[in-house]
Amino acid sequence: MPVDRRAAFQLGVLLLVVPAQYLISQWVTSDEVHRSFALRRLVNSVIGFKERYLSLKVWQKWCMDIISLVHRGPIYGEGDDPQGESPAIEVMKFRDPEGFFGASPEPRSPRPPHVQYRVGQVVRHSRWGYRGVIIAWDATARAPEWWLKRMHPRDKPHWKDMPNYAILVDTRDRLSPQMTYVPQENIEILTNMQIFHPAVDDYFEGFDGAQYLPRPNLRTVFPHD
């Protein structure tokens, strides 16, 4: 929406009325000592406002806080609708302690032959159609039982017994940064495509034109990918 310069000017004038009235009254009715004190208070108030709200460091901290919240986005599963609106935020508390959703630090070695896909490959969800990149996998689903019951349909009990993959979802397909946990049969490989997600650089050090190249810590967990 374009800024109305006249309205902005009027707002600026209104904001200056109160301190100006205060300064004038102090200047006119007080002696020189009181006038100097009032002027110093006004200047200090302006400086304090600038440091609290107009400082570059304050805005940088605010931006970093927002980014950190984005990186801790929720994990979604197969029970979500195509718009990714299922609020499964509570699963985050299970990620690190139990190694759920591909987060276990245990090396996946040897690599089971039935695990078809690898960390760094770009994929599409065959049901919902969104794109993403694989950041982890489990030979069988590793998630809280209640989460599996909620996200896996009753007619798909075999999903928990097949490889499941943690995927960073492309923000062009779902605007809110997400990570999903997807059974192997719902994945299709894509080639020559990069993914947009604020956490991609946390997991990968580059893209070779076909797939993403895992960082050393990720290669330690998935040495054969």
JSON list of N, CA, C and O in Angstrom, two decimals, residues 66-100:
[
{"chain": "A", "resi": 66, "resn": "ILE", "atom": "N", "xyz": [13.44, -14.51, 14.87]},
{"chain": "A", "resi": 66, "resn": "ILE", "atom": "CA", "xyz": [12.43, -15.01, 13.94]},
{"chain": "A", "resi": 66, "resn": "ILE", "atom": "C", "xyz": [12.98, -16.19, 13.14]},
{"chain": "A", "resi": 66, "resn": "ILE", "atom": "O", "xyz": [12.32, -17.21, 12.97]},
{"chain": "A", "resi": 67, "resn": "ILE", "atom": "N", "xyz": [14.23, -16.08, 12.68]},
{"chain": "A", "resi": 67, "resn": "ILE", "atom": "CA", "xyz": [14.85, -17.16, 11.90]},
{"chain": "A", "resi": 67, "resn": "ILE", "atom": "C", "xyz": [14.97, -18.42, 12.73]},
{"chain": "A", "resi": 67, "resn": "ILE", "atom": "O", "xyz": [14.72, -19.53, 12.27]},
{"chain": "A", "resi": 68, "resn": "SER", "atom": "N", "xyz": [15.35, -18.27, 14.01]},
{"chain": "A", "resi": 68, "resn": "SER", "atom": "CA", "xyz": [15.49, -19.45, 14.87]},
{"chain": "A", "resi": 68, "resn": "SER", "atom": "C", "xyz": [14.16, -20.14, 15.08]},
{"chain": "A", "resi": 68, "resn": "SER", "atom": "O", "xyz": [14.08, -21.37, 15.15]},
{"chain": "A", "resi": 69, "resn": "LEU", "atom": "N", "xyz": [13.07, -19.36, 15.14]},
{"chain": "A", "resi": 69, "resn": "LEU", "atom": "CA", "xyz": [11.75, -19.97, 15.25]},
{"chain": "A", "resi": 69, "resn": "LEU", "atom": "C", "xyz": [11.38, -20.71, 13.98]},
{"chain": "A", "resi": 69, "resn": "LEU", "atom": "O", "xyz": [10.78, -21.78, 14.03]},
{"chain": "A", "resi": 70, "resn": "VAL", "atom": "N", "xyz": [11.77, -20.14, 12.84]},
{"chain": "A", "resi": 70, "resn": "VAL", "atom": "CA", "xyz": [11.49, -20.81, 11.56]},
{"chain": "A", "resi": 70, "resn": "VAL", "atom": "C", "xyz": [12.20, -22.15, 11.49]},
{"chain": "A", "resi": 70, "resn": "VAL", "atom": "O", "xyz": [11.65, -23.15, 11.06]},
{"chain": "A", "resi": 71, "resn": "HIS", "atom": "N", "xyz": [13.44, -22.19, 11.95]},
{"chain": "A", "resi": 71, "resn": "HIS", "atom": "CA", "xyz": [14.21, -23.42, 11.89]},
{"chain": "A", "resi": 71, "resn": "HIS", "atom": "C", "xyz": [13.65, -24.49, 12.81]},
{"chain": "A", "resi": 71, "resn": "HIS", "atom": "O", "xyz": [13.92, -25.67, 12.63]},
{"chain": "A", "resi": 72, "resn": "ARG", "atom": "N", "xyz": [12.89, -24.07, 13.80]},
{"chain": "A", "resi": 72, "resn": "ARG", "atom": "CA", "xyz": [12.30, -25.04, 14.71]},
{"chain": "A", "resi": 72, "resn": "ARG", "atom": "C", "xyz": [10.85, -25.32, 14.33]},
{"chain": "A", "resi": 72, "resn": "ARG", "atom": "O", "xyz": [10.03, -25.60, 15.18]},
{"chain": "A", "resi": 73, "resn": "GLY", "atom": "N", "xyz": [10.56, -25.23, 13.05]},
{"chain": "A", "resi": 73, "resn": "GLY", "atom": "CA", "xyz": [9.20, -25.43, 12.59]},
{"chain": "A", "resi": 73, "resn": "GLY", "atom": "C", "xyz": [8.68, -26.82, 12.89]},
{"chain": "A", "resi": 73, "resn": "GLY", "atom": "O", "xyz": [9.42, -27.73, 13.22]},
{"chain": "A", "resi": 74, "resn": "PRO", "atom": "N", "xyz": [7.37, -27.04, 12.80]},
{"chain": "A", "resi": 74, "resn": "PRO", "atom": "CA", "xyz": [6.75, -28.32, 13.15]},
{"chain": "A", "resi": 74, "resn": "PRO", "atom": "C", "xyz": [7.04, -29.41, 12.14]},
{"chain": "A", "resi": 74, "resn": "PRO", "atom": "O", "xyz": [7.47, -29.16, 11.02]},
{"chain": "A", "resi": 75, "resn": "ILE", "atom": "N", "xyz": [6.77, -30.67, 12.54]},
{"chain": "A", "resi": 75, "resn": "ILE", "atom": "CA", "xyz": [6.93, -31.83, 11.67]},
{"chain": "A", "resi": 75, "resn": "ILE", "atom": "C", "xyz": [5.55, -32.33, 11.29]},
{"chain": "A", "resi": 75, "resn": "ILE", "atom": "O", "xyz": [4.70, -32.54, 12.14]},
{"chain": "A", "resi": 76, "resn": "TYR", "atom": "N", "xyz": [5.34, -32.51, 10.00]},
{"chain": "A", "resi": 76, "resn": "TYR", "atom": "CA", "xyz": [4.05, -32.95, 9.51]},
{"chain": "A", "resi": 76, "resn": "TYR", "atom": "C", "xyz": [4.15, -34.35, 8.94]},
{"chain": "A", "resi": 76, "resn": "TYR", "atom": "O", "xyz": [5.23, -34.83, 8.59]},
{"chain": "A", "resi": 77, "resn": "GLY", "atom": "N", "xyz": [3.01, -35.01, 8.84]},
{"chain": "A", "resi": 77, "resn": "GLY", "atom": "CA", "xyz": [2.99, -36.37, 8.34]},
{"chain": "A", "resi": 77, "resn": "GLY", "atom": "C", "xyz": [1.94, -36.58, 7.28]},
{"chain": "A", "resi": 77, "resn": "GLY", "atom": "O", "xyz": [1.46, -35.65, 6.65]},
{"chain": "A", "resi": 78, "resn": "GLU", "atom": "N", "xyz": [1.55, -37.84, 7.10]},
{"chain": "A", "resi": 78, "resn": "GLU", "atom": "CA", "xyz": [0.65, -38.19, 6.01]},
{"chain": "A", "resi": 78, "resn": "GLU", "atom": "C", "xyz": [-0.80, -37.80, 6.27]},
{"chain": "A", "resi": 78, "resn": "GLU", "atom": "O", "xyz": [-1.62, -37.83, 5.38]},
{"chain": "A", "resi": 79, "resn": "GLY", "atom": "N", "xyz": [-1.14, -37.44, 7.50]},
{"chain": "A", "resi": 79, "resn": "GLY", "atom": "CA", "xyz": [-2.51, -37.05, 7.81]},
{"chain": "A", "resi": 79, "resn": "GLY", "atom": "C", "xyz": [-2.80, -35.59, 7.51]},
{"chain": "A", "resi": 79, "resn": "GLY", "atom": "O", "xyz": [-3.90, -35.12, 7.72]},
{"chain": "A", "resi": 80, "resn": "ASP", "atom": "N", "xyz": [-1.81, -34.85, 7.03]},
{"chain": "A", "resi": 80, "resn": "ASP", "atom": "CA", "xyz": [-1.99, -33.43, 6.75]},
{"chain": "A", "resi": 80, "resn": "ASP", "atom": "C", "xyz": [-2.77, -33.22, 5.46]},
{"chain": "A", "resi": 80, "resn": "ASP", "atom": "O", "xyz": [-2.78, -34.04, 4.57]},
{"chain": "A", "resi": 81, "resn": "ASP", "atom": "N", "xyz": [-3.42, -32.04, 5.39]},
{"chain": "A", "resi": 81, "resn": "ASP", "atom": "CA", "xyz": [-4.08, -31.72, 4.13]},
{"chain": "A", "resi": 81, "resn": "ASP", "atom": "C", "xyz": [-3.07, -31.08, 3.18]},
{"chain": "A", "resi": 81, "resn": "ASP", "atom": "O", "xyz": [-1.94, -30.80, 3.56]},
{"chain": "A", "resi": 82, "resn": "PRO", "atom": "N", "xyz": [-3.42, -30.89, 1.91]},
{"chain": "A", "resi": 82, "resn": "PRO", "atom": "CA", "xyz": [-2.45, -30.39, 0.93]},
{"chain": "A", "resi": 82, "resn": "PRO", "atom": "C", "xyz": [-1.86, -29.03, 1.26]},
{"chain": "A", "resi": 82, "resn": "PRO", "atom": "O", "xyz": [-0.80, -28.67, 0.76]},
{"chain": "A", "resi": 83, "resn": "GLN", "atom": "N", "xyz": [-2.53, -28.24, 2.09]},
{"chain": "A", "resi": 83, "resn": "GLN", "atom": "CA", "xyz": [-2.03, -26.92, 2.43]},
{"chain": "A", "resi": 83, "resn": "GLN", "atom": "C", "xyz": [-1.11, -26.92, 3.63]},
{"chain": "A", "resi": 83, "resn": "GLN", "atom": "O", "xyz": [-0.59, -25.90, 4.03]},
{"chain": "A", "resi": 84, "resn": "GLY", "atom": "N", "xyz": [-0.91, -28.08, 4.24]},
{"chain": "A", "resi": 84, "resn": "GLY", "atom": "CA", "xyz": [0.02, -28.17, 5.35]},
{"chain": "A", "resi": 84, "resn": "GLY", "atom": "C", "xyz": [-0.46, -27.44, 6.59]},
{"chain": "A", "resi": 84, "resn": "GLY", "atom": "O", "xyz": [0.31, -26.78, 7.27]},
{"chain": "A", "resi": 85, "resn": "GLU", "atom": "N", "xyz": [-1.76, -27.53, 6.93]},
{"chain": "A", "resi": 85, "resn": "GLU", "atom": "CA", "xyz": [-2.29, -26.76, 8.02]},
{"chain": "A", "resi": 85, "resn": "GLU", "atom": "C", "xyz": [-2.45, -27.57, 9.31]},
{"chain": "A", "resi": 85, "resn": "GLU", "atom": "O", "xyz": [-3.00, -27.08, 10.28]},
{"chain": "A", "resi": 86, "resn": "SER", "atom": "N", "xyz": [-1.97, -28.80, 9.34]},
{"chain": "A", "resi": 86, "resn": "SER", "atom": "CA", "xyz": [-2.09, -29.61, 10.54]},
{"chain": "A", "resi": 86, "resn": "SER", "atom": "C", "xyz": [-1.11, -29.14, 11.61]},
{"chain": "A", "resi": 86, "resn": "SER", "atom": "O", "xyz": [0.10, -29.11, 11.37]},
{"chain": "A", "resi": 87, "resn": "PRO", "atom": "N", "xyz": [-1.57, -28.73, 12.80]},
{"chain": "A", "resi": 87, "resn": "PRO", "atom": "CA", "xyz": [-0.69, -28.12, 13.81]},
{"chain": "A", "resi": 87, "resn": "PRO", "atom": "C", "xyz": [-0.01, -29.16, 14.67]},
{"chain": "A", "resi": 87, "resn": "PRO", "atom": "O", "xyz": [-0.29, -29.29, 15.86]},
{"chain": "A", "resi": 88, "resn": "ALA", "atom": "N", "xyz": [0.95, -29.92, 14.12]},
{"chain": "A", "resi": 88, "resn": "ALA", "atom": "CA", "xyz": [1.62, -30.99, 14.86]},
{"chain": "A", "resi": 88, "resn": "ALA", "atom": "C", "xyz": [2.88, -30.49, 15.55]},
{"chain": "A", "resi": 88, "resn": "ALA", "atom": "O", "xyz": [3.91, -31.14, 15.55]},
{"chain": "A", "resi": 89, "resn": "ILE", "atom": "N", "xyz": [2.80, -29.31, 16.16]},
{"chain": "A", "resi": 89, "resn": "ILE", "atom": "CA", "xyz": [3.98, -28.70, 16.77]},
{"chain": "A", "resi": 89, "resn": "ILE", "atom": "C", "xyz": [4.48, -29.50, 17.96]},
{"chain": "A", "resi": 89, "resn": "ILE", "atom": "O", "xyz": [5.66, -29.55, 18.23]},
{"chain": "A", "resi": 90, "resn": "GLU", "atom": "N", "xyz": [3.57, -30.18, 18.67]},
{"chain": "A", "resi": 90, "resn": "GLU", "atom": "CA", "xyz": [3.97, -30.87, 19.88]},
{"chain": "A", "resi": 90, "resn": "GLU", "atom": "C", "xyz": [4.96, -32.00, 19.63]},
{"chain": "A", "resi": 90, "resn": "GLU", "atom": "O", "xyz": [5.64, -32.43, 20.56]},
{"chain": "A", "resi": 91, "resn": "VAL", "atom": "N", "xyz": [5.08, -32.48, 18.40]},
{"chain": "A", "resi": 91, "resn": "VAL", "atom": "CA", "xyz": [6.03, -33.58, 18.14]},
{"chain": "A", "resi": 91, "resn": "VAL", "atom": "C", "xyz": [7.47, -33.12, 18.30]},
{"chain": "A", "resi": 91, "resn": "VAL", "atom": "O", "xyz": [8.37, -33.94, 18.45]},
{"chain": "A", "resi": 92, "resn": "MET", "atom": "N", "xyz": [7.72, -31.81, 18.27]},
{"chain": "A", "resi": 92, "resn": "MET", "atom": "CA", "xyz": [9.09, -31.33, 18.35]},
{"chain": "A", "resi": 92, "resn": "MET", "atom": "C", "xyz": [9.78, -31.76, 19.63]},
{"chain": "A", "resi": 92, "resn": "MET", "atom": "O", "xyz": [10.98, -31.99, 19.66]},
{"chain": "A", "resi": 93, "resn": "LYS", "atom": "N", "xyz": [9.03, -31.89, 20.73]},
{"chain": "A", "resi": 93, "resn": "LYS", "atom": "CA", "xyz": [9.66, -32.26, 22.00]},
{"chain": "A", "resi": 93, "resn": "LYS", "atom": "C", "xyz": [10.19, -33.69, 21.97]},
{"chain": "A", "resi": 93, "resn": "LYS", "atom": "O", "xyz": [10.96, -34.08, 22.84]},
{"chain": "A", "resi": 94, "resn": "PHE", "atom": "N", "xyz": [9.78, -34.47, 20.97]},
{"chain": "A", "resi": 94, "resn": "PHE", "atom": "CA", "xyz": [10.24, -35.85, 20.88]},
{"chain": "A", "resi": 94, "resn": "PHE", "atom": "C", "xyz": [11.47, -36.00, 20.00]},
{"chain": "A", "resi": 94, "resn": "PHE", "atom": "O", "xyz": [12.08, -37.07, 19.96]},
{"chain": "A", "resi": 95, "resn": "ARG", "atom": "N", "xyz": [11.86, -34.96, 19.27]},
{"chain": "A", "resi": 95, "resn": "ARG", "atom": "CA", "xyz": [12.90, -35.14, 18.25]},
{"chain": "A", "resi": 95, "resn": "ARG", "atom": "C", "xyz": [14.25, -35.55, 18.83]},
{"chain": "A", "resi": 95, "resn": "ARG", "atom": "O", "xyz": [14.79, -36.58, 18.48]},
{"chain": "A", "resi": 96, "resn": "ASP", "atom": "N", "xyz": [14.80, -34.74, 19.69]},
{"chain": "A", "resi": 96, "resn": "ASP", "atom": "CA", "xyz": [16.16, -34.98, 20.15]},
{"chain": "A", "resi": 96, "resn": "ASP", "atom": "C", "xyz": [16.28, -36.09, 21.19]},
{"chain": "A", "resi": 96, "resn": "ASP", "atom": "O", "xyz": [17.15, -36.94, 21.07]},
{"chain": "A", "resi": 97, "resn": "PRO", "atom": "N", "xyz": [15.44, -36.12, 22.23]},
{"chain": "A", "resi": 97, "resn": "PRO", "atom": "CA", "xyz": [15.63, -37.14, 23.27]},
{"chain": "A", "resi": 97, "resn": "PRO", "atom": "C", "xyz": [15.52, -38.57, 22.77]},
{"chain": "A", "resi": 97, "resn": "PRO", "atom": "O", "xyz": [16.29, -39.45, 23.18]},
{"chain": "A", "resi": 98, "resn": "GLU", "atom": "N", "xyz": [14.58, -38.85, 21.89]},
{"chain": "A", "resi": 98, "resn": "GLU", "atom": "CA", "xyz": [14.33, -40.22, 21.46]},
{"chain": "A", "resi": 98, "resn": "GLU", "atom": "C", "xyz": [14.83, -40.52, 20.05]},
{"chain": "A", "resi": 98, "resn": "GLU", "atom": "O", "xyz": [14.76, -41.65, 19.59]},
{"chain": "A", "resi": 99, "resn": "GLY", "atom": "N", "xyz": [15.32, -39.52, 19.35]},
{"chain": "A", "resi": 99, "resn": "GLY", "atom": "CA", "xyz": [15.78, -39.74, 17.99]},
{"chain": "A", "resi": 99, "resn": "GLY", "atom": "C", "xyz": [14.67, -39.97, 17.01]},
{"chain": "A", "resi": 99, "resn": "GLY", "atom": "O", "xyz": [14.87, -40.63, 15.97]},
{"chain": "A", "resi": 100, "resn": "PHE", "atom": "N", "xyz": [13.47, -39.46, 17.31]},
{"chain": "A", "resi": 100, "resn": "PHE", "atom": "CA", "xyz": [12.34, -39.64, 16.41]},
{"chain": "A", "resi": 100, "resn": "PHE", "atom": "C", "xyz": [12.51, -38.80, 15.14]},
{"chain": "A", "resi": 100, "resn": "PHE", "atom": "O", "xyz": [13.27, -37.85, 15.09]}
]
